[in-house]
mmCIF file of C-alpha atoms in Angstrom:
data_model
loop_
_atom_site.group_PDB
_atom_site.id
_atom_site.type_symbol
_atom_site.label_atom_id
_atom_site.label_comp_id
_atom_site.label_asym_id
_atom_site.label_seq_id
_atom_site.Cartn_x
_atom_site.Cartn_y
_atom_site.Cartn_z
ATOM 1 C CA MET A 1344 -15.216 24.002 -4.916
ATOM 2 C CA LYS A 1345 -11.540 25.482 -4.117
ATOM 3 C CA ARG A 1346 -13.006 25.745 -0.819
ATOM 4 C CA PHE A 1347 -14.188 22.890 -0.562
ATOM 5 C CA ASP A 1348 -10.784 21.439 -1.838
ATOM 6 C CA SER A 1349 -9.374 23.756 1.304
ATOM 7 C CA VAL A 1350 -12.184 22.250 4.470
ATOM 8 C CA ILE A 1351 -11.262 18.212 3.721
ATOM 9 C CA LEU A 1352 -7.659 19.231 3.620
ATOM 10 C CA LYS A 1353 -7.598 20.756 6.538
ATOM 11 C CA ILE A 1354 -9.318 18.450 8.446
ATOM 12 C CA PHE A 1355 -7.072 16.049 6.745
ATOM 13 C CA LEU A 1356 -4.554 16.877 8.100
ATOM 14 C CA TYR A 1357 -5.506 18.394 11.574
ATOM 15 C CA GLU A 1358 -6.869 14.675 12.352
ATOM 16 C CA LEU A 1359 -3.790 13.143 11.386
ATOM 17 C CA PRO A 1360 -1.729 14.121 14.846
ATOM 18 C CA ILE A 1361 -5.098 13.615 16.319
ATOM 19 C CA ILE A 1362 -5.207 9.719 14.816
ATOM 20 C CA LEU A 1363 -1.723 8.828 16.239
ATOM 21 C CA LEU A 1364 -2.558 9.878 19.880
ATOM 22 C CA TYR A 1365 -5.711 7.865 19.861
ATOM 23 C CA PHE A 1366 -3.879 5.107 18.359
ATOM 24 C CA ILE A 1367 -0.668 5.755 21.381
ATOM 25 C CA SER A 1368 -2.818 5.949 24.165
ATOM 26 C CA ILE A 1369 -4.703 2.883 22.713
ATOM 27 C CA SER A 1370 -1.497 1.328 22.886
ATOM 28 C CA ILE A 1371 -0.162 2.158 25.621
ATOM 29 C CA PHE A 1372 -3.192 2.470 28.114
ATOM 30 C CA GLY A 1373 -4.163 -0.517 27.147
ATOM 31 C CA LEU A 1374 -8.167 1.449 26.353
ATOM 32 C CA GLU A 1375 -9.645 -1.680 24.956
ATOM 33 C CA ALA A 1376 -8.988 -3.595 28.385
ATOM 34 C CA ALA A 1377 -10.217 -0.350 30.928
ATOM 35 C CA ALA A 1378 -13.430 0.486 28.171
ATOM 36 C CA GLN A 1379 -14.789 -2.871 30.475
ATOM 37 C CA ARG A 1380 -14.130 -1.436 33.409
ATOM 38 C CA ASN A 1381 -13.762 2.517 33.300
ATOM 39 C CA SER A 1382 -16.411 4.392 32.055
ATOM 40 C CA PHE A 1383 -14.409 7.793 31.058
ATOM 41 C CA ALA A 1384 -12.480 5.250 29.444
ATOM 42 C CA LYS A 1385 -15.380 4.111 27.268
ATOM 43 C CA VAL A 1386 -16.260 7.200 26.059
ATOM 44 C CA TRP A 1387 -12.147 7.913 25.318
ATOM 45 C CA TYR A 1388 -12.595 4.804 23.645
ATOM 46 C CA ASP A 1389 -15.705 4.323 21.909
ATOM 47 C CA PHE A 1390 -16.294 8.178 21.120
ATOM 48 C CA GLY A 1391 -12.462 7.950 19.175
ATOM 49 C CA GLY A 1392 -13.472 5.208 16.952
ATOM 50 C CA CYS A 1393 -16.932 6.218 15.687
ATOM 51 C CA PHE A 1394 -15.802 9.789 15.707
ATOM 52 C CA ILE A 1395 -12.701 10.923 15.731
ATOM 53 C CA PHE A 1396 -11.243 7.696 13.212
ATOM 54 C CA GLY A 1397 -14.683 7.103 11.604
ATOM 55 C CA SER A 1398 -14.457 11.402 10.626
ATOM 56 C CA TRP A 1399 -11.296 10.639 9.228
ATOM 57 C CA MET A 1400 -11.842 7.354 7.549
ATOM 58 C CA ALA A 1401 -15.063 9.520 5.611
ATOM 59 C CA VAL A 1402 -12.699 12.724 4.454
ATOM 60 C CA SER A 1403 -9.950 10.357 3.937
ATOM 61 C CA LEU A 1404 -12.178 8.949 1.017
ATOM 62 C CA CYS A 1405 -13.192 12.071 0.189
ATOM 63 C CA LEU A 1406 -10.119 13.899 -0.370
ATOM 64 C CA SER A 1407 -9.414 10.361 -2.140
ATOM 65 C CA VAL A 1408 -12.224 10.646 -4.950
ATOM 66 C CA ARG A 1409 -11.565 14.175 -5.580
ATOM 67 C CA LEU A 1410 -8.231 13.872 -6.043
ATOM 68 C CA MET A 1411 -9.225 11.292 -9.236
ATOM 69 C CA VAL A 1412 -11.542 13.431 -10.340
ATOM 70 C CA SER A 1413 -11.126 17.344 -9.943
ATOM 71 C CA ALA A 1414 -7.722 18.618 -11.587
ATOM 72 C CA SER A 1415 -7.818 21.617 -9.158
ATOM 73 C CA CYS A 1416 -6.889 19.976 -6.658
ATOM 74 C CA ARG A 1417 -4.931 16.883 -7.489
ATOM 75 C CA GLU A 1418 -2.178 20.134 -8.259
ATOM 76 C CA LYS A 1419 -2.419 21.931 -5.694
ATOM 77 C CA VAL A 1420 -2.409 18.689 -3.167
ATOM 78 C CA LEU A 1421 -0.003 15.766 -4.890
ATOM 79 C CA ALA A 1422 2.330 19.105 -5.756
ATOM 80 C CA LYS A 1423 3.075 20.330 -2.254
ATOM 81 C CA LEU A 1424 3.292 16.430 -1.433
ATOM 82 C CA THR A 1425 5.056 15.180 -4.551
ATOM 83 C CA PHE A 1426 7.365 18.886 -4.108
ATOM 84 C CA LEU A 1427 6.727 18.956 -7.355
ATOM 85 C CA LYS A 1428 8.206 22.970 -8.254
ATOM 86 C CA GLU A 1429 7.904 24.275 -12.152
ATOM 87 C CA ARG A 1430 9.071 27.914 -12.098
ATOM 88 C CA ASP A 1431 9.867 28.630 -16.065
ATOM 89 C CA GLU A 1432 10.443 26.879 -19.066
ATOM 90 C CA ARG A 1433 13.625 24.684 -18.307
ATOM 91 C CA GLU A 1434 11.673 22.836 -15.420
ATOM 92 C CA VAL A 1435 8.171 22.396 -16.683
ATOM 93 C CA LEU A 1436 10.282 20.211 -19.537
ATOM 94 C CA LEU A 1437 12.927 18.564 -16.551
ATOM 95 C CA THR A 1438 9.166 17.348 -14.877
ATOM 96 C CA GLY A 1439 7.789 15.977 -17.850
ATOM 97 C CA GLN A 1440 11.293 13.707 -18.022
ATOM 98 C CA ALA A 1441 11.242 12.642 -14.784
ATOM 99 C CA ALA A 1442 7.479 11.917 -14.812
ATOM 100 C CA LYS A 1443 8.628 9.413 -18.244
ATOM 101 C CA ASN A 1444 10.887 8.101 -15.847
ATOM 102 C CA THR A 1445 9.213 7.953 -13.200
ATOM 103 C CA MET A 1446 5.858 6.112 -14.859
ATOM 104 C CA LEU A 1447 8.212 3.677 -16.627
ATOM 105 C CA THR A 1448 10.039 2.516 -13.352
ATOM 106 C CA THR A 1449 6.906 1.777 -11.681
ATOM 107 C CA LEU A 1450 5.454 0.344 -14.698
ATOM 108 C CA ALA A 1451 8.321 -1.728 -14.393
ATOM 109 C CA ILE A 1452 8.387 -2.574 -11.173
ATOM 110 C CA LEU A 1453 4.421 -3.599 -10.382
ATOM 111 C CA LEU A 1454 4.995 -6.086 -13.675
ATOM 112 C CA PHE A 1455 8.099 -7.639 -11.875
ATOM 113 C CA LEU A 1456 5.703 -7.689 -9.283
ATOM 114 C CA PHE A 1457 2.772 -9.275 -11.163
ATOM 115 C CA CYS A 1458 4.444 -12.503 -11.707
ATOM 116 C CA LEU A 1459 6.196 -12.648 -7.987
ATOM 117 C CA SER A 1460 2.112 -12.741 -7.171
ATOM 118 C CA CYS A 1461 1.249 -15.962 -10.096
ATOM 119 C CA PHE A 1462 4.163 -18.420 -10.247
ATOM 120 C CA GLN A 1463 3.905 -20.825 -7.585
ATOM 121 C CA ILE A 1464 7.080 -23.099 -6.951
ATOM 122 C CA SER A 1465 7.067 -25.845 -4.844
ATOM 123 C CA VAL A 1466 9.929 -28.510 -4.286
ATOM 124 C CA TYR A 1467 8.757 -31.594 -1.881
ATOM 125 C CA GLN A 1468 9.898 -35.450 -1.519
ATOM 126 C CA VAL A 1469 7.812 -37.819 -1.726
ATOM 127 C CA PRO A 1470 8.547 -40.905 0.395
ATOM 128 C CA PRO A 1471 10.732 -43.771 -1.479
ATOM 129 C CA GLU A 1472 7.130 -46.127 -2.918
ATOM 130 C CA GLN A 1473 5.886 -43.170 -4.455
ATOM 131 C CA ALA A 1474 8.864 -42.145 -6.112
ATOM 132 C CA VAL A 1475 9.238 -41.986 -10.349
ATOM 133 C CA ASP A 1476 12.099 -44.038 -11.683
ATOM 134 C CA GLY A 1477 14.361 -43.749 -8.301
ATOM 135 C CA LYS A 1478 13.678 -39.608 -8.309
ATOM 136 C CA SER A 1479 11.888 -38.608 -4.643
ATOM 137 C CA ARG A 1480 11.895 -34.830 -4.998
ATOM 138 C CA VAL A 1481 9.077 -33.634 -7.003
ATOM 139 C CA LEU A 1482 9.492 -29.574 -8.589
ATOM 140 C CA SER A 1483 6.035 -28.448 -9.526
ATOM 141 C CA LEU A 1484 5.261 -25.638 -10.674
ATOM 142 C CA GLY A 1485 1.984 -23.149 -10.745
ATOM 143 C CA LEU A 1486 0.587 -20.314 -11.517
ATOM 144 C CA GLN A 1487 -2.817 -18.861 -9.987
ATOM 145 C CA PHE A 1488 -4.714 -14.794 -11.387
ATOM 146 C CA ASP A 1489 -7.354 -14.028 -9.134
ATOM 147 C CA PHE A 1490 -10.075 -11.652 -8.573
ATOM 148 C CA THR A 1491 -10.094 -11.857 -5.402
ATOM 149 C CA THR A 1492 -8.346 -12.472 -3.066
ATOM 150 C CA LYS A 1493 -10.558 -15.353 -1.552
ATOM 151 C CA LYS A 1494 -8.161 -18.372 -1.925
ATOM 152 C CA ILE A 1495 -9.725 -21.798 -3.427
ATOM 153 C CA PRO A 1496 -9.613 -24.285 -1.300
ATOM 154 C CA GLN A 1497 -6.668 -26.782 -2.852
ATOM 155 C CA THR A 1498 -8.661 -30.481 -2.812
ATOM 156 C CA ALA A 1499 -5.568 -33.378 -0.698
ATOM 157 C CA GLU A 1500 -3.405 -35.136 -2.326
ATOM 158 C CA ASN A 1501 -3.065 -38.674 -2.037
ATOM 159 C CA ILE A 1502 0.822 -38.200 -2.071
ATOM 160 C CA GLU A 1503 2.113 -37.856 1.689
ATOM 161 C CA LYS A 1504 5.329 -35.208 1.094
ATOM 162 C CA GLN A 1505 7.583 -33.597 2.444
ATOM 163 C CA ASN A 1506 7.751 -30.154 1.975
ATOM 164 C CA LEU A 1507 11.394 -28.816 1.131
ATOM 165 C CA LEU A 1508 10.564 -24.906 -0.408
ATOM 166 C CA SER A 1509 7.392 -23.518 -1.556
ATOM 167 C CA TYR A 1510 6.508 -20.298 -3.573
ATOM 168 C CA ASP A 1511 2.816 -19.902 -3.864
ATOM 169 C CA ALA A 1512 2.908 -15.665 -3.451
ATOM 170 C CA LEU A 1513 4.170 -12.410 -2.287
ATOM 171 C CA PRO A 1514 4.576 -12.183 0.955
ATOM 172 C CA ILE A 1515 4.277 -8.921 2.568
ATOM 173 C CA SER A 1516 0.643 -7.754 2.102
ATOM 174 C CA SER A 1517 -1.948 -5.307 -0.948
ATOM 175 C CA SER A 1518 -1.319 -2.523 1.389
ATOM 176 C CA THR A 1519 1.745 -2.492 1.766
ATOM 177 C CA VAL A 1520 2.523 -3.436 -2.142
ATOM 178 C CA ILE A 1521 0.806 0.325 -2.383
ATOM 179 C CA ILE A 1522 2.350 2.278 0.139
ATOM 180 C CA CYS A 1523 5.630 1.248 -0.882
ATOM 181 C CA LEU A 1524 4.807 1.831 -4.550
ATOM 182 C CA ILE A 1525 3.326 5.095 -3.361
ATOM 183 C CA GLY A 1526 6.678 6.403 -1.943
ATOM 184 C CA TRP A 1527 8.785 5.054 -4.550
ATOM 185 C CA GLN A 1528 6.944 7.627 -6.375
ATOM 186 C CA ILE A 1529 7.640 10.001 -4.874
ATOM 187 C CA ALA A 1530 11.393 8.843 -3.701
ATOM 188 C CA SER A 1531 12.502 8.505 -8.105
ATOM 189 C CA TYR A 1532 10.620 11.474 -9.379
ATOM 190 C CA ASN A 1533 12.692 13.899 -7.327
ATOM 191 C CA TYR A 1534 15.273 11.909 -7.516
ATOM 192 C CA LEU A 1535 14.983 11.727 -11.416
ATOM 193 C CA MET A 1536 14.295 15.759 -11.535
ATOM 194 C CA ARG A 1537 17.861 16.798 -8.622
ATOM 195 C CA ARG A 1538 19.886 15.059 -11.243
ATOM 196 C CA ALA A 1539 18.319 16.887 -14.450
ATOM 197 C CA ILE A 1540 18.466 19.857 -12.828
ATOM 198 C CA LYS A 1541 22.749 19.009 -12.021
#
C-alpha cells in the first residue's frame, strides 16, 4: 500500500500544474466558445475536462479516503504539508501541546461559525397604518438549522415592509469556510510550535 499511496500522491501533485494551465487556457483563450468552432479547441476542451480534470478528481477522492483510513499515509503526507518535524522527545512534547491548542482554538472558531450560520436577524419598517402601539420599526430574531443546504421556501407575509437590516446566514460558502479552516489549522500549529520552541 505504501507504493500505491506514493503513486496517487505523485499523480495528485503532478496534475495540479496541468489543471491550472487547463483553466488558464479556458479563461484566457475562451476555449469554451472556441470549442464550438475549432476542432482542435474542442478536442483540448473535451480531453481536459473528461480525462485530466476527471482523473485528478478521482485521484483526489482516493487520496482523501487513504488519508482518513491509513495512519502511515496520513503521517507521510500531512506531516509534510504541515511542516511537522519531531526530531527528539522535546519536540514530540511541544508538538502535542501545539496540536492541543490548535484543536481547541479551531473548536472555538467552529462554535462561533455555527452560531453565525444559525442565527437570523431582521430589522424592518412597516407602514404607519400597520404599526403596533405607534412603533413602525420591528426587530425579528430567528434560529434556523438545516441538515441539508436546500432552502425551505418561506411563506409570504401579509405585512408590507421595508427591509432596513437583514442577516440570515454566513455570507461565504461552505467551501470557503473549509479551506479557511485548513489554512488556519496549518498556520496556527506552526505559529504555536515556533513560539514553544523559542
